[in-house]
Amino acid sequence: MSDAGPKLPDRAKRILGRLVDASARERILISFASLALALVVGAILLLASGAFATCGSPFLVFGGIEFCYNPIEVYRVMLNGAIGSPYSIGLTLRETTLLILAGVAVAVTFQAGIFNIGTQGQFVVGGLAGAALVQYTADILPANAVGGILLFVLGLAAAGVAGALYGALPGVLLAYYDANEVITTIMLNFIATAVAFTTVRSFLREGAAVQTALVPDYAVPPSIVFPEASSFSVLIFIPTLLIAFGAHYMLKNSPLGYNIRLSGEQPAAAKYSGVDAKRVIVRTFTLSGLIGGLTGGVFVFMVLGYWQPSVPQVGFDGITVSVLAANNPLGVIPAAALFGVIKSGAIALDLQLGVPRQLAGVLRGIIILFVAMPEFMRMIGRKFGLGETSATPAQEGITEENDD
């Protein structure tokens, strides 16, 4: 075990090293155990919160204290609200689709040892670019299936290019000007939001609300498998899965992927082997921005049908999903599905049981925190060089030549 973490106590080193050395089976068991513990802690929180709430028919009275929230019923409603009907499944898969893309966008940069917080900004810029292209070209293309396909493809292409360019900006600042990527990406998130609002209000506004024109019906991908959930399309979900598989293949089997992982895990070895670190940083950020921009385009075409400045924090959720997946693009798929189930199920709590949205959000946060924490601690352990089996790309026998 490496002694590259002198500031850590020995006990902490042993624990982190054990997490780093955990096998795939052990990590799965740890995740399930963490989920079970989160449900127990969440149940205690629900009981305690219910003791201070006001309700007509408490499910339990003990020692003169009325408990309004039944944890078992809460979890049942959450699960039913996420997968209890075709409509619920469609909404859950809609959330999952966005989170897979955002999670993969974050995972690519994390693999390079870059802490990218800018996916939200790339999501905003990509969505705005896609909606703007639709607004300016819808009247030029024919209003039929062919025109709809062209509008859809061009809109997503515009979203991806805009996201890639916006993502490359912090990459250039980091590579050539040594600007901290955490600070620049956070600032660029705020800039993207402000620019999007001003652009829509001044140039793209349709009607009284600050929003763009609606995407024509013939350009919206149809809901084939779950027609009840019109905001989800399997025609987008399947390519999303392919993007996750493609990112995994790229990181494991391509020269660029080798350089990305080597730069993240062994920067000194990367420099010694002749990897152009500046080029890798810019390319990594550009690729991440491309996927983040596509996420915004998918949001416009599949979910909202237009663009408005007030959008969900999909990019920030992607960070949680990536950490939960140990920055593995394939692991992002089940992590995003779990996150999607929790998000969709939490909505049903307020509607069916009257559980406050704030409490539902805290419950969701507890589950995510407990499940993600082991992998987060594993990342810290690898960062400190702990563990005997934390293999680098070179140790895995990869012999691809550098692409520079």
Coordinates of C-alpha atoms in Angstrom, one line a residue:
M1 CA 0.0 0.0 0.0
S2 CA 1.3 3.4 -1.0
D3 CA 2.2 5.8 1.8
A4 CA 1.2 8.8 -0.3
G5 CA -1.1 10.2 2.2
P6 CA 1.0 11.3 5.2
K7 CA -1.6 13.6 6.6
L8 CA -4.2 10.9 6.9
P9 CA -4.4 8.8 10.2
D10 CA -3.3 5.2 9.8
R11 CA -6.8 4.0 10.6
A12 CA -8.3 6.2 7.8
K13 CA -5.6 4.9 5.4
R14 CA -6.5 1.3 6.2
I15 CA -10.2 1.9 5.6
L16 CA -9.7 3.9 2.4
G17 CA -7.2 1.3 1.2
R18 CA -9.7 -1.5 1.8
L19 CA -12.4 0.4 -0.1
V20 CA -10.0 0.9 -3.0
D21 CA -9.1 -2.8 -3.1
A22 CA -12.8 -3.9 -2.9
S23 CA -13.9 -6.2 -5.7
A24 CA -16.8 -5.5 -7.9
R25 CA -19.0 -7.9 -5.9
E26 CA -18.0 -6.3 -2.6
R27 CA -18.8 -2.8 -4.0
I28 CA -22.2 -4.0 -5.1
L29 CA -22.8 -5.4 -1.6
I30 CA -21.6 -2.2 0.0
S31 CA -24.0 -0.2 -2.2
F32 CA -27.0 -2.4 -1.2
A33 CA -26.0 -2.2 2.4
S34 CA -25.7 1.6 2.2
L35 CA -29.1 1.8 0.5
A36 CA -30.6 -0.3 3.4
L37 CA -29.0 1.9 6.0
A38 CA -30.3 5.0 4.2
L39 CA -33.8 3.6 4.3
V40 CA -33.5 3.0 8.0
V41 CA -32.2 6.5 8.7
G42 CA -34.9 7.9 6.4
A43 CA -37.5 6.0 8.4
I44 CA -36.3 7.5 11.6
L45 CA -36.3 10.9 10.1
L46 CA -39.9 10.4 8.9
L47 CA -41.0 9.3 12.3
A48 CA -39.3 12.3 14.0
S49 CA -40.8 14.7 11.5
G50 CA -44.2 13.2 11.8
A51 CA -44.2 13.8 15.5
F52 CA -44.1 17.6 14.8
A53 CA -46.6 17.6 11.9
T54 CA -50.3 18.1 12.2
C55 CA -52.6 15.5 10.7
G56 CA -56.2 14.3 11.1
S57 CA -55.5 10.6 11.5
P58 CA -52.0 9.7 12.7
F59 CA -50.8 6.2 12.0
L60 CA -49.3 5.8 15.4
V61 CA -49.8 7.2 18.9
F62 CA -47.1 6.5 21.5
G63 CA -46.7 8.1 24.9
G64 CA -49.2 10.7 23.9
I65 CA -47.2 11.7 20.8
E66 CA -48.9 11.4 17.4
F67 CA -46.8 10.3 14.5
C68 CA -48.3 11.4 11.2
Y69 CA -45.9 9.7 8.6
N70 CA -45.8 6.0 8.2
P71 CA -42.3 5.2 6.8
I72 CA -43.5 2.0 5.1
E73 CA -46.3 3.8 3.4
V74 CA -44.0 6.6 2.3
Y75 CA -41.6 4.2 0.7
R76 CA -44.5 2.3 -0.9
V77 CA -45.8 5.5 -2.4
M78 CA -42.4 6.5 -3.6
L79 CA -41.8 3.2 -5.4
N80 CA -45.3 3.2 -6.8
G81 CA -44.9 6.8 -8.0
A82 CA -41.8 5.8 -9.9
I83 CA -42.7 2.5 -11.5
G84 CA -46.3 1.8 -10.5
S85 CA -47.8 2.6 -13.9
P86 CA -46.8 3.0 -17.5
Y87 CA -47.0 6.7 -17.1
S88 CA -44.8 6.7 -14.0
I89 CA -42.3 4.4 -15.7
G90 CA -42.2 6.8 -18.6
L91 CA -41.5 9.8 -16.4
T92 CA -38.8 7.9 -14.5
L93 CA -37.1 6.9 -17.8
R94 CA -37.3 10.5 -18.9
E95 CA -35.3 11.6 -15.8
T96 CA -33.0 8.6 -16.3
T97 CA -32.2 9.7 -19.9
L98 CA -31.2 13.2 -18.9
L99 CA -29.1 11.9 -15.9
I100 CA -27.3 9.3 -18.0
L101 CA -26.1 12.0 -20.4
A102 CA -25.2 14.4 -17.7
G103 CA -23.5 11.7 -15.7
V104 CA -21.4 10.6 -18.6
A105 CA -20.4 14.2 -19.4
V106 CA -19.1 14.6 -15.8
A107 CA -17.5 11.1 -15.7
V108 CA -15.3 11.8 -18.8
T109 CA -13.6 14.8 -17.1
F110 CA -13.4 13.1 -13.7
Q111 CA -11.5 10.2 -15.3
A112 CA -8.9 12.8 -16.3
G113 CA -8.6 14.0 -12.8
I114 CA -10.4 17.2 -13.6
F115 CA -13.2 18.4 -11.3
N116 CA -15.7 19.7 -13.8
I117 CA -18.6 21.6 -12.3
G118 CA -19.6 23.2 -15.6
T119 CA -22.0 20.6 -17.1
Q120 CA -25.0 22.7 -16.0
G121 CA -23.7 25.7 -18.1
Q122 CA -23.1 23.4 -21.1
F123 CA -26.6 22.0 -20.6
V124 CA -28.0 25.6 -20.7
V125 CA -26.0 26.7 -23.7
G126 CA -26.8 23.5 -25.6
G127 CA -30.5 23.7 -25.0
L128 CA -30.6 27.4 -26.0
A129 CA -28.7 26.7 -29.2
G130 CA -31.0 23.8 -30.1
A131 CA -34.2 25.9 -29.4
A132 CA -32.8 28.9 -31.4
L133 CA -32.0 26.8 -34.4
V134 CA -35.6 25.4 -34.3
Q135 CA -37.0 28.9 -34.1
Y136 CA -35.1 30.2 -37.1
T137 CA -35.3 27.2 -39.4
A138 CA -38.7 25.7 -38.7
D139 CA -40.3 27.9 -41.4
I140 CA -37.7 27.0 -44.0
L141 CA -37.9 23.2 -43.8
P142 CA -41.1 21.3 -44.9
A143 CA -43.7 20.7 -42.3
N144 CA -43.7 16.9 -42.6
A145 CA -41.8 13.8 -41.3
V146 CA -38.7 14.6 -43.4
G147 CA -38.6 18.2 -42.2
G148 CA -39.1 17.0 -38.7
I149 CA -36.2 14.6 -38.8
L150 CA -33.9 17.3 -40.3
L151 CA -35.0 19.8 -37.7
F152 CA -34.4 17.3 -34.9
V153 CA -31.0 16.3 -36.2
L154 CA -29.9 19.9 -36.8
G155 CA -31.2 21.0 -33.4
L156 CA -29.3 18.3 -31.5
A157 CA -26.2 19.0 -33.6
A158 CA -26.4 22.7 -32.7
A159 CA -26.8 21.8 -29.1
G160 CA -23.8 19.5 -29.1
V161 CA -21.5 22.0 -30.9
A162 CA -22.6 24.8 -28.6
G163 CA -21.9 22.7 -25.6
A164 CA -18.6 21.5 -26.9
L165 CA -17.4 25.1 -27.6
Y166 CA -18.6 26.2 -24.1
G167 CA -16.9 23.2 -22.5
A168 CA -13.6 23.8 -24.3
L169 CA -13.4 27.3 -22.8
P170 CA -12.5 26.2 -19.2
G171 CA -10.3 23.6 -20.8
V172 CA -8.2 26.2 -22.6
L173 CA -8.1 28.4 -19.4
L174 CA -6.9 25.4 -17.4
A175 CA -4.4 24.1 -19.9
Y176 CA -2.8 27.3 -21.1
Y177 CA -3.4 29.8 -18.3
D178 CA -3.5 27.5 -15.3
A179 CA -6.9 28.8 -14.2
N180 CA -8.6 26.6 -11.6
E181 CA -11.3 24.6 -13.3
V182 CA -13.6 24.6 -10.3
I183 CA -13.7 28.3 -10.2
T184 CA -14.0 28.9 -14.0
T185 CA -16.7 26.2 -14.5
I186 CA -18.8 27.6 -11.6
M187 CA -18.5 31.1 -13.0
L188 CA -19.4 29.9 -16.5
N189 CA -22.5 28.3 -15.1
F190 CA -23.8 31.7 -13.9
I191 CA -22.7 33.3 -17.2
A192 CA -24.6 30.8 -19.2
T193 CA -27.8 31.3 -17.2
A194 CA -27.5 35.1 -17.5
V195 CA -26.7 35.0 -21.3
A196 CA -29.6 32.6 -21.9
F197 CA -32.1 34.8 -20.1
T198 CA -31.0 37.9 -21.9
T199 CA -30.9 36.2 -25.3
V200 CA -34.4 34.7 -24.9
R201 CA -35.9 37.9 -23.6
S202 CA -34.3 40.1 -26.2
F203 CA -34.2 38.0 -29.4
L204 CA -36.1 34.7 -29.1
R205 CA -39.1 35.6 -27.0
E206 CA -42.4 34.3 -28.1
G207 CA -45.5 35.7 -26.3
A208 CA -45.7 37.2 -22.9
A209 CA -43.5 34.5 -21.2
V210 CA -39.7 34.6 -21.5
Q211 CA -39.4 31.5 -23.6
T212 CA -38.6 30.4 -27.2
A213 CA -41.1 29.1 -29.7
L214 CA -42.5 25.7 -29.4
V215 CA -40.9 22.8 -31.2
P216 CA -43.2 21.7 -34.0
D217 CA -45.1 18.5 -33.3
Y218 CA -43.6 16.8 -36.4
A219 CA -40.1 17.4 -35.0
V220 CA -40.8 15.9 -31.6
P221 CA -39.7 12.2 -31.2
P222 CA -42.8 10.0 -30.7
S223 CA -43.6 8.2 -27.5
I224 CA -43.7 4.6 -28.8
V225 CA -43.4 2.3 -25.8
F226 CA -45.0 4.6 -23.1
P227 CA -47.5 6.8 -25.0
E228 CA -49.0 7.9 -21.7
A229 CA -45.8 9.7 -20.9
S230 CA -45.6 12.0 -23.9
S231 CA -42.3 13.6 -22.6
F232 CA -40.3 10.4 -23.0
S233 CA -39.2 8.7 -26.2
V234 CA -37.4 5.4 -26.4
L235 CA -36.0 6.7 -29.7
I236 CA -33.8 9.0 -27.6
F237 CA -33.3 6.6 -24.7
I238 CA -31.6 4.0 -26.8
P239 CA -29.1 6.4 -28.4
T240 CA -28.4 7.7 -24.9
L241 CA -27.5 4.2 -23.8
L242 CA -25.2 3.9 -26.9
I243 CA -23.5 7.1 -25.9
A244 CA -22.7 5.6 -22.4
F245 CA -21.4 2.4 -24.0
G246 CA -19.4 4.4 -26.5
A247 CA -17.8 6.6 -23.8
H248 CA -16.9 3.4 -21.9
Y249 CA -15.3 1.9 -25.0
M250 CA -13.4 5.1 -25.8
L251 CA -12.0 5.4 -22.3
K252 CA -10.9 1.7 -22.3
N253 CA -9.8 1.1 -25.8
S254 CA -8.8 4.3 -27.6
P255 CA -5.5 6.2 -27.5
L256 CA -7.4 9.3 -26.3
G257 CA -9.1 7.3 -23.5
Y258 CA -5.8 5.9 -22.5
N259 CA -4.3 9.4 -22.2
I260 CA -7.3 10.7 -20.3
R261 CA -7.1 7.9 -17.7
L262 CA -3.4 8.0 -17.4
S263 CA -3.4 11.8 -16.9
G264 CA -6.0 11.4 -14.2
E265 CA -4.4 8.5 -12.3
Q266 CA -0.7 9.0 -12.9
P267 CA 0.0 12.6 -14.1
A268 CA 3.8 12.1 -13.7
A269 CA 3.8 8.9 -15.7
A270 CA 1.7 10.6 -18.4
K271 CA 4.2 13.4 -18.6
Y272 CA 7.1 11.0 -18.7
S273 CA 5.5 9.0 -21.5
G274 CA 5.1 12.1 -23.7
V275 CA 1.4 12.7 -23.3
D276 CA 0.5 16.3 -24.3
A277 CA -1.3 17.2 -21.1
K278 CA -2.7 20.5 -22.5
R279 CA -4.2 18.9 -25.5
V280 CA -5.7 16.1 -23.4
I281 CA -7.3 18.7 -21.0
V282 CA -8.9 20.7 -23.9
R283 CA -10.1 17.5 -25.7
T284 CA -11.6 16.1 -22.5
F285 CA -13.5 19.3 -21.7
T286 CA -14.7 19.6 -25.3
L287 CA -16.0 16.0 -25.3
S288 CA -17.7 16.6 -21.9
G289 CA -19.2 19.8 -23.2
L290 CA -20.5 18.0 -26.3
I291 CA -22.4 15.5 -24.2
G292 CA -23.6 18.2 -21.8
G293 CA -24.9 20.3 -24.7
L294 CA -26.7 17.2 -26.1
T295 CA -28.4 16.9 -22.8
G296 CA -29.8 20.4 -23.2
G297 CA -31.0 19.5 -26.7
V298 CA -32.7 16.4 -25.5
F299 CA -34.4 18.5 -22.8
V300 CA -35.8 20.8 -25.4
F301 CA -37.0 18.2 -27.9
M302 CA -38.2 15.5 -25.6
V303 CA -39.1 17.1 -22.3
L304 CA -40.1 20.7 -22.4
G305 CA -40.8 21.4 -26.1
Y306 CA -39.2 24.9 -25.9
W307 CA -36.5 26.7 -23.9
Q308 CA -36.9 29.0 -20.9
P309 CA -34.3 30.4 -18.6
S310 CA -35.6 28.5 -15.6
V311 CA -34.5 24.9 -16.0
P312 CA -33.8 22.0 -13.6
Q313 CA -30.3 21.5 -12.2
V314 CA -29.6 18.5 -14.4
G315 CA -25.8 19.2 -14.7
F316 CA -25.4 19.3 -11.0
D317 CA -27.3 16.1 -10.6
G318 CA -24.9 14.6 -13.1
I319 CA -22.1 15.1 -10.6
T320 CA -23.9 13.0 -8.0
V321 CA -24.7 10.3 -10.6
S322 CA -21.0 10.2 -11.8
V323 CA -19.7 9.9 -8.2
L324 CA -22.3 7.2 -7.5
A325 CA -21.1 5.3 -10.6
A326 CA -17.4 5.7 -9.6
N327 CA -17.0 7.8 -12.8
N328 CA -17.6 4.7 -14.9
P329 CA -19.9 5.5 -18.0
L330 CA -21.4 2.1 -17.8
G331 CA -22.0 2.5 -14.0
V332 CA -23.8 5.8 -14.8
I333 CA -26.7 3.8 -16.3
P334 CA -27.9 2.1 -13.1
A335 CA -26.9 5.1 -11.0
A336 CA -29.0 7.4 -13.1
A337 CA -31.9 4.9 -13.0
L338 CA -31.7 4.9 -9.1
F339 CA -31.6 8.7 -9.1
G340 CA -34.5 8.8 -11.6
V341 CA -36.6 6.5 -9.4
I342 CA -36.0 8.6 -6.3
K343 CA -36.8 11.9 -8.1
S344 CA -40.0 10.6 -9.6
G345 CA -41.1 8.8 -6.5
A346 CA -40.5 11.9 -4.3
I347 CA -43.0 13.9 -6.4
A348 CA -45.8 11.4 -5.5
L349 CA -45.2 12.0 -1.7
D350 CA -46.5 15.5 -1.8
L351 CA -49.4 14.6 -4.0
Q352 CA -50.7 11.5 -2.3
L353 CA -49.5 11.7 1.3
G354 CA -49.1 15.4 1.9
V355 CA -45.5 14.9 2.8
P356 CA -43.8 18.4 2.3
R357 CA -41.6 18.7 -0.7
Q358 CA -38.7 19.8 1.5
L359 CA -38.9 16.6 3.6
A360 CA -39.1 14.6 0.4
G361 CA -36.0 16.3 -0.8
V362 CA -34.2 15.6 2.4
L363 CA -35.2 12.0 2.2
R364 CA -33.9 11.8 -1.4
G365 CA -30.7 13.4 -0.3
I366 CA -30.1 10.9 2.5
I367 CA -30.6 8.0 0.1
I368 CA -28.2 9.5 -2.4
L369 CA -25.6 10.5 0.2
F370 CA -25.5 7.0 1.8
V371 CA -25.3 5.2 -1.5
A372 CA -22.7 7.6 -3.1
M373 CA -20.5 8.0 0.0
P374 CA -18.6 4.7 -0.3
E375 CA -17.6 5.4 -3.9
F376 CA -16.7 9.0 -3.0
M377 CA -14.4 7.7 -0.3
R378 CA -13.0 5.2 -2.7
M379 CA -12.1 8.1 -5.1
I380 CA -10.3 9.9 -2.2
G381 CA -8.4 6.7 -1.4
R382 CA -7.2 6.4 -5.0
K383 CA -6.3 10.1 -5.0
F384 CA -4.0 9.5 -2.1
G385 CA -2.5 6.4 -3.8
L386 CA -3.9 4.0 -1.3
G387 CA -4.8 0.4 -2.0
E388 CA -2.8 -2.5 -3.6
T389 CA -5.0 -3.1 -6.6
S390 CA -5.8 0.5 -7.8
A391 CA -4.3 -0.2 -11.2
T392 CA -3.2 2.5 -13.6
P393 CA -3.8 2.2 -17.3
A394 CA -0.2 1.1 -17.8
Q395 CA -0.6 -1.6 -15.2
E396 CA -3.7 -2.9 -17.1
G397 CA -1.6 -3.8 -20.0
I398 CA -2.9 -1.2 -22.4
T399 CA -0.3 -0.6 -25.1
E400 CA -2.1 1.8 -27.5
E401 CA 0.1 4.5 -28.9
N402 CA -0.5 8.1 -28.0
D403 CA -2.7 10.1 -30.4
D404 CA -0.4 13.1 -30.4

